[in-house]
Coordinates of C-alpha atoms in Angstrom, one line a residue:
M1 CA -50.6 -11.9 25.0
S2 CA -48.0 -10.8 22.4
R3 CA -48.8 -8.9 19.2
W4 CA -47.9 -11.9 17.1
E5 CA -50.3 -14.2 19.1
G6 CA -53.1 -11.7 18.9
R7 CA -52.8 -11.4 15.2
K8 CA -52.6 -15.1 14.8
R9 CA -55.8 -15.5 16.8
I10 CA -57.7 -13.0 14.6
F11 CA -56.7 -14.8 11.3
S12 CA -57.7 -18.2 12.7
G13 CA -61.1 -17.0 14.1
R14 CA -64.6 -17.3 12.6
P15 CA -65.0 -13.7 11.5
F16 CA -62.0 -14.0 9.3
K17 CA -63.4 -17.2 7.7
V18 CA -66.7 -15.5 7.0
L19 CA -64.9 -12.6 5.4
M20 CA -62.9 -15.0 3.1
T21 CA -66.2 -16.7 2.1
L22 CA -67.7 -13.4 1.0
V23 CA -64.5 -12.6 -0.9
I24 CA -64.9 -15.9 -2.8
F25 CA -68.6 -15.2 -3.5
F26 CA -68.0 -11.8 -5.0
L27 CA -65.1 -13.2 -7.0
A28 CA -67.4 -15.7 -8.6
V29 CA -70.0 -13.0 -9.4
S30 CA -67.3 -10.8 -10.9
L31 CA -66.0 -13.7 -13.1
V32 CA -69.5 -14.3 -14.5
S33 CA -70.0 -10.6 -15.2
A34 CA -66.6 -10.3 -17.0
G35 CA -67.3 -13.0 -19.5
S36 CA -65.4 -16.1 -20.3
S37 CA -63.0 -14.5 -22.8
D38 CA -61.7 -12.0 -20.2
I39 CA -61.7 -14.3 -17.2
R40 CA -57.9 -14.7 -17.0
S41 CA -57.0 -11.0 -17.4
F42 CA -59.8 -9.9 -15.1
L43 CA -58.8 -12.4 -12.5
T44 CA -55.2 -11.3 -12.6
N45 CA -55.8 -7.5 -12.6
S46 CA -58.8 -7.2 -10.4
W47 CA -58.3 -9.9 -7.8
L48 CA -55.1 -11.9 -7.8
I49 CA -52.6 -8.9 -7.8
P50 CA -54.4 -6.9 -5.1
L51 CA -54.9 -10.1 -3.0
Q52 CA -51.2 -10.9 -3.4
Q53 CA -50.2 -7.4 -2.3
M54 CA -52.6 -7.5 0.7
T55 CA -51.2 -10.9 1.7
T56 CA -47.6 -9.7 1.3
N57 CA -48.2 -6.6 3.4
G58 CA -50.1 -8.6 6.0
T59 CA -47.2 -11.1 6.2
A60 CA -44.7 -8.3 6.5
S61 CA -46.7 -6.7 9.3
L62 CA -46.8 -10.0 11.1
T63 CA -43.1 -10.4 11.2
P64 CA -42.0 -10.2 14.8
M65 CA -39.8 -7.1 15.5
K66 CA -36.3 -7.7 16.7
S67 CA -35.5 -7.1 20.3
A68 CA -33.0 -4.5 21.6
E69 CA -30.6 -7.4 22.4
E70 CA -30.9 -8.8 18.9
L71 CA -30.3 -5.4 17.3
T72 CA -27.2 -4.8 19.5
A73 CA -25.8 -8.3 18.6
E74 CA -26.4 -7.7 14.9
N75 CA -24.7 -4.2 15.1
S76 CA -21.7 -5.8 16.9
R77 CA -21.4 -8.4 14.2
L78 CA -21.6 -5.9 11.4
Q79 CA -18.9 -3.7 13.1
E80 CA -16.6 -6.8 13.4
E81 CA -17.1 -7.6 9.7
N82 CA -16.3 -4.0 8.8
R83 CA -13.1 -4.2 10.9
Q84 CA -12.1 -7.4 9.2
L85 CA -12.7 -5.9 5.7
H86 CA -10.5 -2.8 6.7
D87 CA -7.7 -5.2 7.8
M88 CA -8.0 -7.1 4.6
L89 CA -7.7 -3.9 2.6
V90 CA -4.6 -2.8 4.5
D91 CA -3.0 -6.2 3.9
Y92 CA -3.9 -6.0 0.2
Y93 CA -2.2 -2.6 -0.2
A94 CA 0.9 -3.8 1.8
I95 CA 1.2 -6.9 -0.4
R96 CA 0.7 -4.8 -3.6
R97 CA 3.5 -2.4 -2.5
E98 CA 5.9 -5.3 -1.8
K99 CA 5.1 -6.9 -5.1
E100 CA 5.7 -3.6 -7.0
A101 CA 9.0 -3.1 -5.1
L102 CA 10.1 -6.7 -5.9
E103 CA 9.3 -6.1 -9.6
K104 CA 11.1 -2.7 -9.4
F105 CA 14.3 -4.2 -8.0
Y106 CA 14.2 -7.4 -10.0
G107 CA 16.8 -5.9 -12.3
I108 CA 19.3 -5.5 -9.5
K109 CA 19.1 -9.2 -8.6
S110 CA 19.3 -10.2 -12.3
A111 CA 22.4 -8.1 -12.9
H112 CA 24.1 -9.2 -9.6
Q113 CA 23.5 -12.9 -9.1
D114 CA 25.9 -13.0 -6.2
F115 CA 23.9 -10.4 -4.2
T116 CA 21.6 -11.3 -1.3
V117 CA 19.1 -8.5 -1.0
V118 CA 16.2 -7.4 1.2
V119 CA 13.6 -5.0 -0.1
A120 CA 12.7 -2.3 2.4
A121 CA 10.5 0.8 2.6
V122 CA 11.3 4.2 4.1
I123 CA 9.2 4.7 7.2
G124 CA 10.7 7.8 8.7
R125 CA 13.0 10.8 8.2
D126 CA 14.7 12.9 10.9
P127 CA 13.9 16.6 10.2
N128 CA 17.2 17.5 12.0
E129 CA 19.2 15.2 9.7
N130 CA 21.3 17.4 7.4
F131 CA 22.2 14.7 5.0
Y132 CA 18.7 13.2 4.4
G133 CA 19.2 10.0 6.3
F134 CA 16.1 7.8 6.8
T135 CA 14.7 4.8 8.6
L136 CA 13.7 1.6 7.0
D137 CA 11.2 -1.1 8.0
K138 CA 13.7 -3.9 8.1
G139 CA 16.0 -4.9 11.0
S140 CA 18.3 -7.6 12.4
R141 CA 15.5 -10.2 12.4
D142 CA 15.5 -9.7 8.6
G143 CA 19.3 -10.3 8.4
I144 CA 20.2 -6.6 8.3
K145 CA 23.5 -5.5 9.9
Q146 CA 25.6 -2.4 10.2
K147 CA 27.5 -1.2 7.1
D148 CA 25.2 -3.1 4.7
P149 CA 25.1 -1.1 1.4
V150 CA 21.7 0.4 0.5
M151 CA 20.7 1.2 -3.1
T152 CA 17.8 1.7 -5.5
E153 CA 17.5 0.5 -9.1
N154 CA 19.2 3.8 -10.0
G155 CA 22.2 3.5 -7.9
L156 CA 23.9 3.6 -4.4
V157 CA 22.2 5.8 -1.8
G158 CA 24.0 4.9 1.5
W159 CA 24.7 2.3 4.1
V160 CA 23.1 1.0 7.3
C161 CA 24.4 2.8 10.3
E162 CA 22.1 1.7 13.1
V163 CA 20.1 -1.5 13.5
S164 CA 17.2 -2.7 15.8
S165 CA 15.2 -5.9 15.6
D166 CA 12.6 -4.5 13.2
A167 CA 14.1 -1.3 11.7
C168 CA 17.4 0.3 10.7
K169 CA 18.7 3.7 10.0
V170 CA 20.6 4.7 6.8
S171 CA 23.3 7.3 6.4
T172 CA 23.5 8.6 2.8
I173 CA 26.3 9.3 0.3
L174 CA 25.5 13.0 0.8
S175 CA 27.2 12.8 4.3
P176 CA 30.9 13.8 4.9
E177 CA 31.2 10.5 6.8
A178 CA 30.6 8.4 3.6
G179 CA 34.3 7.6 2.8
I180 CA 33.2 5.2 0.1
G181 CA 35.8 4.3 -2.5
V182 CA 34.7 5.3 -6.0
T183 CA 36.2 5.4 -9.4
V184 CA 35.5 7.2 -12.7
Q185 CA 34.7 4.6 -15.3
R186 CA 36.2 6.4 -18.3
T187 CA 39.5 7.4 -16.8
D188 CA 40.0 5.0 -13.8
D189 CA 40.6 8.0 -11.5
S190 CA 39.8 7.0 -8.0
G191 CA 38.8 8.8 -4.8
L192 CA 36.4 8.9 -1.9
L193 CA 32.8 10.1 -1.5
S194 CA 32.5 12.8 1.1
G195 CA 29.7 15.3 1.0
N196 CA 29.0 18.6 2.8
V197 CA 25.9 20.5 4.1
V198 CA 25.8 23.0 1.2
L199 CA 25.9 20.3 -1.5
A200 CA 23.5 18.0 0.4
D201 CA 20.8 20.6 0.2
E202 CA 21.0 20.4 -3.6
G203 CA 21.1 16.6 -3.5
L204 CA 24.8 16.5 -4.5
T205 CA 27.9 15.0 -3.0
R206 CA 31.7 15.2 -3.7
M207 CA 34.5 13.0 -4.8
V208 CA 37.7 13.9 -2.9
N209 CA 41.3 12.6 -2.6
L210 CA 41.8 12.9 -6.4
S211 CA 45.2 12.8 -8.0
A212 CA 46.5 16.2 -9.1
Q213 CA 46.9 14.5 -12.6
H214 CA 43.4 13.3 -12.9
H215 CA 41.5 13.4 -16.2
I216 CA 37.9 13.8 -14.9
Q217 CA 35.5 15.7 -17.1
T218 CA 31.9 16.8 -16.7
G219 CA 29.5 13.9 -17.4
D220 CA 31.8 11.1 -16.5
M221 CA 30.1 8.2 -14.7
V222 CA 31.2 7.4 -11.1
V223 CA 30.9 3.9 -9.7
T224 CA 32.1 2.1 -6.5
S225 CA 35.6 0.8 -6.6
G226 CA 35.2 -2.0 -4.1
A227 CA 38.2 -0.7 -2.1
G228 CA 38.1 -1.8 1.5
G229 CA 35.6 -4.6 0.8
S230 CA 32.5 -2.9 2.4
F231 CA 30.8 -2.2 -0.9
P232 CA 30.6 -4.3 -4.1
K233 CA 32.4 -3.1 -7.2
H234 CA 30.7 -1.2 -10.0
L235 CA 27.6 0.0 -8.2
K236 CA 26.4 3.1 -9.9
V237 CA 26.8 6.3 -8.0
G238 CA 26.3 9.3 -10.2
R239 CA 27.8 11.6 -12.8
V240 CA 30.4 14.4 -12.5
R241 CA 28.9 17.9 -12.6
C242 CA 32.3 19.6 -12.5
A243 CA 35.9 19.2 -11.3
M244 CA 37.4 21.9 -9.1
L245 CA 39.8 22.5 -6.2
D246 CA 38.4 21.9 -2.7
E247 CA 37.8 25.3 -1.1
Y248 CA 39.2 24.2 2.2
T249 CA 42.1 21.9 1.3
G250 CA 43.0 23.2 -2.1
M251 CA 43.1 19.6 -3.4
P252 CA 41.4 18.4 -6.6
A253 CA 37.8 17.4 -6.1
A254 CA 34.6 16.8 -8.1
E255 CA 30.9 17.5 -7.6
I256 CA 28.9 14.4 -8.1
E257 CA 25.1 14.3 -8.9
P258 CA 23.8 10.9 -7.7
F259 CA 21.7 8.9 -10.2
E260 CA 19.0 8.7 -7.4
D261 CA 17.4 11.8 -5.8
I262 CA 18.2 10.7 -2.2
R263 CA 15.9 13.3 -0.8
Q264 CA 12.9 11.6 -2.4
V265 CA 13.7 7.9 -1.8
S266 CA 10.7 5.8 -0.7
S267 CA 11.9 2.2 -1.2
V268 CA 15.3 0.6 -1.4
V269 CA 17.3 -2.7 -1.5
I270 CA 19.6 -3.6 1.3
I271 CA 22.6 -5.7 0.2
T272 CA 23.1 -8.2 3.0
A273 CA 25.8 -10.3 1.2
F274 CA 27.8 -10.2 -2.0
G275 CA 30.5 -12.3 -3.7

């Protein structure tokens, strides 16, 4: 016989019925003793509340205990619900980051209606990369291809140099391999971006191939010239820190401080097409 069946038999037996009869008898005697004016409060405080508590406790004690199999199944269900909640939280943060990035780069699309852009996040950096190149979470399946320009809302940061199906690697304008045509807005002096290791450690690059008769001054703004067709015109690059002679070639050059600190970039826009 189970515990439940045993208790059920006790409460349905004659002894229990006799007990309840005695309880009712003493209840009647108590009511007479209390007087008619206090019957309601006496009934509530002295009998009904204790009886309700006894009944509640008795009912709780009669609730069948769950088996080991039921407890195991419930634990598995709760673990699965917990996993689903964690997945939902991860998705929420990913969606929020993408929304923030889209809002952040909305100005680029507004200013350049002819651009087709893809928002991407930095997912890795090579510690052996001297020019602070990085890897993005977008690849060929997102329409990314080699030589696509990469920028932030502050300005140009580099170009796509390697592409896989779901990721791409970016070389930055701090690299000596940049070779990007640029021009000084105030003077129209033109040249090429070509960094070096020493400047890269400071987050700087250089403008080389300048004319000996250039009129560049500290603070001048540098933008892309569009020469060669690989980059759109008038993308912001940086400001001139100083003009000097290149220590190796003896030719005029200028140190450029990019508008974006490329060493700290976390999200970018990849320009996949432009007019």
